[in-house]
Every structure is written in C-alpha cells, then in structure tokens.
CSV table of C-alpha atoms in Angstrom, one decimal:
chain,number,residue,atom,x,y,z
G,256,UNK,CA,-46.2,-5.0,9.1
G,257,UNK,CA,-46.8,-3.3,12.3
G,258,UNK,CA,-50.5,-2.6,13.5
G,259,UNK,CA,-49.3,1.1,12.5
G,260,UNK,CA,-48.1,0.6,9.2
G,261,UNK,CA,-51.5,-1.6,8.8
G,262,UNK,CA,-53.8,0.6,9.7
G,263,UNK,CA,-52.9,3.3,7.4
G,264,UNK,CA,-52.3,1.1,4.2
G,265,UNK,CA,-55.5,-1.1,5.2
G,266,UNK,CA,-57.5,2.5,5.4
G,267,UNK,CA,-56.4,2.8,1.5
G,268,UNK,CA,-57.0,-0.5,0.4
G,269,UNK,CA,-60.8,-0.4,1.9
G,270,UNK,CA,-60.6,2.7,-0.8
G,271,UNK,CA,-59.9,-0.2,-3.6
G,272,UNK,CA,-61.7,-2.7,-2.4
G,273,UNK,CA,-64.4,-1.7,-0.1
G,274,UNK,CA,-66.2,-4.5,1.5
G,275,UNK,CA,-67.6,-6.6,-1.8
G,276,UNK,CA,-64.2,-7.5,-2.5
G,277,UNK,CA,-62.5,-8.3,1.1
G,278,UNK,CA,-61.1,-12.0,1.9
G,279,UNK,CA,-61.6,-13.1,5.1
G,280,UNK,CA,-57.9,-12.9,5.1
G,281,UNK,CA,-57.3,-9.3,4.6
G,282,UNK,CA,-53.4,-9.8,3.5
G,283,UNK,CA,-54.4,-12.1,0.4
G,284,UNK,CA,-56.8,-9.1,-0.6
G,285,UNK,CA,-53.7,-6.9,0.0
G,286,UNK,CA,-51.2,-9.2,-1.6
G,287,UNK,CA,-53.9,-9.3,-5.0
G,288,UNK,CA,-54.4,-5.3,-5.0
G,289,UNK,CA,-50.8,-5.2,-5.2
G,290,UNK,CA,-50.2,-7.2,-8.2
G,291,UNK,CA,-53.5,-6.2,-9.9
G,292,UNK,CA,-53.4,-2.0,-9.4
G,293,UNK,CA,-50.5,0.3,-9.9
G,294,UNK,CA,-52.6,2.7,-8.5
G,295,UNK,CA,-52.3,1.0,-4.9
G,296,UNK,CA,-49.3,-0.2,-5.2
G,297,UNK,CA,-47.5,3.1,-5.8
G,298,UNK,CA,-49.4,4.0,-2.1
G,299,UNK,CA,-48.5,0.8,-0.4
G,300,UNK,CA,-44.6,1.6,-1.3
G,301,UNK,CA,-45.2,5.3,-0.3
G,302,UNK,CA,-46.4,4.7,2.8
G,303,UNK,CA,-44.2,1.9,3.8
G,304,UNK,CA,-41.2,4.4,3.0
G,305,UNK,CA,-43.1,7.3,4.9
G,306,UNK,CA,-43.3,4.8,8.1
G,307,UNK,CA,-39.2,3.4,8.0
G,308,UNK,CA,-38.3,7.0,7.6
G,309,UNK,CA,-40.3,8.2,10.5
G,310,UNK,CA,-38.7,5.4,12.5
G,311,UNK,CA,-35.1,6.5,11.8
G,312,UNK,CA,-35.5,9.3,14.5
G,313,UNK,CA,-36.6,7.1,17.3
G,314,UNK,CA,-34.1,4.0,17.4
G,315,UNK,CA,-30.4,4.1,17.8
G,316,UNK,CA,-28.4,0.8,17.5
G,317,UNK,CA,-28.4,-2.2,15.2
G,318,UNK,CA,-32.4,-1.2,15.0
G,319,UNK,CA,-32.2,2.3,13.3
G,320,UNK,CA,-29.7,0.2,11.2
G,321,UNK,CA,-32.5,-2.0,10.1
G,322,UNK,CA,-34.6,0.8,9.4
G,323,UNK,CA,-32.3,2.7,7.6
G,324,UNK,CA,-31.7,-0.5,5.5
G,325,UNK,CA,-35.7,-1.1,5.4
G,326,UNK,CA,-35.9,2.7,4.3
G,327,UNK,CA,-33.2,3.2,1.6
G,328,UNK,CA,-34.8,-0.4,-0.1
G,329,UNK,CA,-38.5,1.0,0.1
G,330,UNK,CA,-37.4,4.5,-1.2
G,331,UNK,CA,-35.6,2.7,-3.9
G,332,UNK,CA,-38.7,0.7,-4.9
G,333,UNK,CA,-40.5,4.2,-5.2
G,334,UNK,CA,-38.5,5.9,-7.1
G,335,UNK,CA,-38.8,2.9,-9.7
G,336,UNK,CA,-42.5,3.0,-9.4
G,337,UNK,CA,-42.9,6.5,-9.7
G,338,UNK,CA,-40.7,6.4,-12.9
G,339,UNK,CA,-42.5,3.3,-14.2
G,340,UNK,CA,-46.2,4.7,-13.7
G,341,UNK,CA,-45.2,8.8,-13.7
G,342,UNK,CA,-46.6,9.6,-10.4
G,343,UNK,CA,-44.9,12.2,-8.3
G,344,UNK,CA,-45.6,12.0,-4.9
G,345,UNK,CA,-42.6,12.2,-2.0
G,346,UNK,CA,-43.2,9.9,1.0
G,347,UNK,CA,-42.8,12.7,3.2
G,348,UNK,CA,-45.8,14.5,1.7
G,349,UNK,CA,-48.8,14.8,4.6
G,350,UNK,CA,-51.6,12.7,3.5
G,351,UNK,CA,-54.6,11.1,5.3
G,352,UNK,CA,-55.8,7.6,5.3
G,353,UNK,CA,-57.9,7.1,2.5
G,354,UNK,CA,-55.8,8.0,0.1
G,355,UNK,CA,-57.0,7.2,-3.5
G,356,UNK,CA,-55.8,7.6,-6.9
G,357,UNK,CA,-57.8,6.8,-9.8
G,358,UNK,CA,-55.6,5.8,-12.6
G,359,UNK,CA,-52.2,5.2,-13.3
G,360,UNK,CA,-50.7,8.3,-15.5
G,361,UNK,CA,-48.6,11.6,-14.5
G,362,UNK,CA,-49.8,13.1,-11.5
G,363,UNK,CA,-47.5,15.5,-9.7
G,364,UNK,CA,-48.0,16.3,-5.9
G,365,UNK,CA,-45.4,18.8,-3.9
G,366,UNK,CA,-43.9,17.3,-0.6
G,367,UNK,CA,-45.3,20.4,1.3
G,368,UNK,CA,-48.6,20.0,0.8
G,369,UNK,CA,-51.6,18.7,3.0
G,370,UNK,CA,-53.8,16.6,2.0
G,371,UNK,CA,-56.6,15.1,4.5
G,372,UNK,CA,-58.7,11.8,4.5
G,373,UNK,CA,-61.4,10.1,1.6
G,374,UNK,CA,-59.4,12.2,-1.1
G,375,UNK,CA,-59.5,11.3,-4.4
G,376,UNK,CA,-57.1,12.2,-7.2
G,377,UNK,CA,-57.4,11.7,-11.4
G,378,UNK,CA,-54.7,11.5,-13.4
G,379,UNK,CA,-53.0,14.8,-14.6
G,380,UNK,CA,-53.5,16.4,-11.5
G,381,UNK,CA,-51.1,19.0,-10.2
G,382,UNK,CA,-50.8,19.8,-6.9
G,383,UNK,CA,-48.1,22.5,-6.6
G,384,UNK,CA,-46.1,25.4,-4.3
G,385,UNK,CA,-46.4,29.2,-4.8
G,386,UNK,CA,-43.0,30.8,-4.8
G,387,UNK,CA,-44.3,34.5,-4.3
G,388,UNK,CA,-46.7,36.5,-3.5
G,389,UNK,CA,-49.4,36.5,-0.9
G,390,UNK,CA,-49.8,33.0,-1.7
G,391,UNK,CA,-46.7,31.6,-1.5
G,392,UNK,CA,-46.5,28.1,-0.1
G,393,UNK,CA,-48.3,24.7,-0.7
G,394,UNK,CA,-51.9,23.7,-0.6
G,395,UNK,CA,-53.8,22.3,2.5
G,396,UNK,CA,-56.6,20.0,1.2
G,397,UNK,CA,-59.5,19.0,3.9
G,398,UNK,CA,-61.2,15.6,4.1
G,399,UNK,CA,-63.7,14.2,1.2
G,400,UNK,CA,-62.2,16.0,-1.4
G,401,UNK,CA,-62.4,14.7,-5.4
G,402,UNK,CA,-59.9,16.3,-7.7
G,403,UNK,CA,-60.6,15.8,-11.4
G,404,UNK,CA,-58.3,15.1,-14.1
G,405,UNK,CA,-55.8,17.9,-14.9
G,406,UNK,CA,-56.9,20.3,-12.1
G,407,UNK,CA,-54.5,22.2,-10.7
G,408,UNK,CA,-54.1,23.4,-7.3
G,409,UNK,CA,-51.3,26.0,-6.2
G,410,UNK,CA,-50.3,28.1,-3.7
G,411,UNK,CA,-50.5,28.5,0.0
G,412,UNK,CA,-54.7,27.9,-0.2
G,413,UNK,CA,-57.3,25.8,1.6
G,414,UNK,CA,-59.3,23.4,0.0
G,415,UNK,CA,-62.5,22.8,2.7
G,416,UNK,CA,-64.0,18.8,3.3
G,417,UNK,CA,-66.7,18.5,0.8
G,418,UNK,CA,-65.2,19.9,-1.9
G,419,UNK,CA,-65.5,18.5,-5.7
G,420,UNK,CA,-62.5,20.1,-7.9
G,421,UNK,CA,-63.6,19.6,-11.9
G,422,UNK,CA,-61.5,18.9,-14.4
G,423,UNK,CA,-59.4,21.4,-15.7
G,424,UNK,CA,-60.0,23.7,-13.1
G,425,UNK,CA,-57.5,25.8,-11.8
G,426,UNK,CA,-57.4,26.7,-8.0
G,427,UNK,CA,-55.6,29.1,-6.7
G,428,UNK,CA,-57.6,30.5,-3.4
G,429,UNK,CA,-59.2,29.4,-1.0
G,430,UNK,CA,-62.3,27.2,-1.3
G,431,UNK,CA,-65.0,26.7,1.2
G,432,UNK,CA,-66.7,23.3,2.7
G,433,UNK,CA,-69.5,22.3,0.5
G,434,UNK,CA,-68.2,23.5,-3.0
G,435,UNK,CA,-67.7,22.8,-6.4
G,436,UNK,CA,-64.8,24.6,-8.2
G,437,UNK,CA,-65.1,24.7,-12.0
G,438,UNK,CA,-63.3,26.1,-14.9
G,439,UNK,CA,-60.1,28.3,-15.6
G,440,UNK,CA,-60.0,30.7,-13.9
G,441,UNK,CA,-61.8,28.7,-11.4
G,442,UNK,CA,-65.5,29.7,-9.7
G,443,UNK,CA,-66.7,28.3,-6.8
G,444,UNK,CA,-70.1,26.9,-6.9
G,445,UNK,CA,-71.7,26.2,-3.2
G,446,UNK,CA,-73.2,22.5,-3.2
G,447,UNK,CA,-73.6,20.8,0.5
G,448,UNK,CA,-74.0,17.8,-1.9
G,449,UNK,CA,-70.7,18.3,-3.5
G,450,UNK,CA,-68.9,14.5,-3.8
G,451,UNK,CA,-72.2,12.5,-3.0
G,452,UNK,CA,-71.9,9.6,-5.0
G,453,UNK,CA,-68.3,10.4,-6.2
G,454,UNK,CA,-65.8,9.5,-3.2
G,455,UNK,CA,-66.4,5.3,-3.3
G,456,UNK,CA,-65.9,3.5,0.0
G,457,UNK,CA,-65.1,6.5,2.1
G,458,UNK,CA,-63.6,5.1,5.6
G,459,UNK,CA,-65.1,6.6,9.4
G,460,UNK,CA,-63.2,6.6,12.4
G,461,UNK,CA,-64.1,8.4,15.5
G,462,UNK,CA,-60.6,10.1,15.8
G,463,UNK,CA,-61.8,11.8,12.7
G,464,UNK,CA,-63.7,14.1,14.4
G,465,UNK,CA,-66.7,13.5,11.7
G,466,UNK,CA,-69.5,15.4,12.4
G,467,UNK,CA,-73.0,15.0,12.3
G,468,UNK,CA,-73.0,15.8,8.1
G,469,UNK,CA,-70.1,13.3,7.5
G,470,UNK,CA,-67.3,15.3,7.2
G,471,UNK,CA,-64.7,16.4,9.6
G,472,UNK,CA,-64.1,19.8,11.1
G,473,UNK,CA,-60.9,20.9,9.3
C-alpha cells in the first residue's frame, strides 16, 4: 500500500482496534482484522477501490493500465462483499477517516452523500437522496457522529459534529452540533455531551481542524 492508501485504512483500523489491540507490526493487526471482521473488511475493499479509481485520472501508459486492472479486481471484490454481508456503500461515496461500522447486516448509504470523520454507523441504517422538494439531494454528516440502528437520514440536510442519531429516528432536516435526534418524526434534543462514551477510539489529527471541545469546525 502507499503511505496514502495507509493512512486512511490505518485511520479505520485504530476505529477496530484502538491501541490495546495494536502489534508492533501494524500490517499483522491489519491482516487479522481482515480475516476476523466483515465489518472492516468491507472498508479496507472500499477504500482500496476508492484510491485505484482516483488514480485512473492522473496516469497515462502501461501505469493507468495497472490501475485500471488494480481497480476493476478491487471493485469486483466489493461488489461480492457487499452482496455477501448486505452493505451498500459505493467507493466513490465521501467519507472521512474513521470510518466505522458496527455490525455486519443491511446498511444502505447513497454515493452522494458526505460523511465526515469518528462516524459510527449500526446496522439497518439508511442513508438516502431527496428527489424533490426543497430538500432534494443527499445528506452532509459532520465529524463525531453515531447513527443508531435503522435510523434514517434523507435529503439534502446537515447533520452537525457531535451529533447522536437514535434508533429509529428519522431525519429529514437539519440538525445542529451538540444534539440528540430521537424518534419518528424526529426531535432534536440539545446535549454538548451527545456521543461521550459512544464513539470508541476516535482518531486526532491536526489537519482536522479540532477545536478546543474536540470536534471540528464543519
């Protein structure tokens, strides 16, 4: 892997593994989260295929060849992931480093969305477009978000940093940073304390922009 392509799947596996679990050799704990959760595994793939596509566009020769071979075989282990363990989410979607899903089930994710860093997603979620109205579009989700089982999210809304989703709940407006959206229809219920405890080995980097509270200026 490239130092690229490493830093963004290594950003997930911290997610998995956090430091209790890390080898001194940091490719045997990737090779063993591999084999032992779907979960990650269905990220590694996805953002391997994410990176060979982006490539395609900046090669020409027998080395956009190798990509485009390295591409279509990644893609094609995706797809037979994503059929095997029913989630739905297109490499080219927009998604942070952090990335974590929390168990291996149907979750469905449209390729237009945005989804920032430390964001966790249950099983059953929905993350889905808007095809008219006001809200047409695709979601942006901020940075320390935790999405509980069968939420849904829709629509061309923004979901702040610091923002626990319930399960169940449907969103479909905006949310602000701090917040706790429960039920269906869905109420917002301010909390500056809103994930504490519930986003596991989040990751820090200064080119997050994090501020003084933990959590990035979206």
């Amino acid at each position: 892997m490239t130092d690229e392509l490493k830093d963004i799947i290594y950003a997930d596996l911290f997610r998995y593994t956090g430091n209790a679990r890390r080898y001194k050799n940091i490719y045997a704990c990737y090779l063993e989260e591999r084999r032992s959760s779907p979960e990650f595994s269905y990220i590694s793939v996805m953002r391997r295929t994410r990176y060979y596509y982006d490539q395609l566009n900046k090669y020409d020769g027998i080395r956009k060849k190798l990509y485009q071979i390295k591409f279509a075989v990644s893609n094609f282990r995706l797809d037979r992931l994503s059929r095997k363990y029913h989630f739905q989410i297109p490499y080219d979607t927009e998604i942070g480093k952090g990335f974590y899903l929390a168990h291996f089930g149907r979750v469905i994710i449209h390729p237009k969305s945005v989804i920032g860093h430390n964001v966790n997603v249950s099983t059953g979620v929905v993350i889905g477009t808007q095809f008219r109205g006001k809200r047409k579009g695709s979601p942006h989700i901020g940075n320390y978000v935790w999405i509980g089982a069968n939420a849904v999210i829709v629509g061309n809304i923004r979901i702040g940093n610091n923002v626990l989703i319930a399960p169940g709940a449907y969103v479909n407006f905006d949310v602000p940073d701090g917040s706790i959206v429960i039920g269906n229809p869905g109420l917002i219920r301010r909390s500056p304390g809103a994930t504490l405890n519930y986003i596991n080995n989040t990751i820090l980097f200064d080119e997050y922009n994090v501020s003084s509270s933990g959590v990035k200026q979206w």
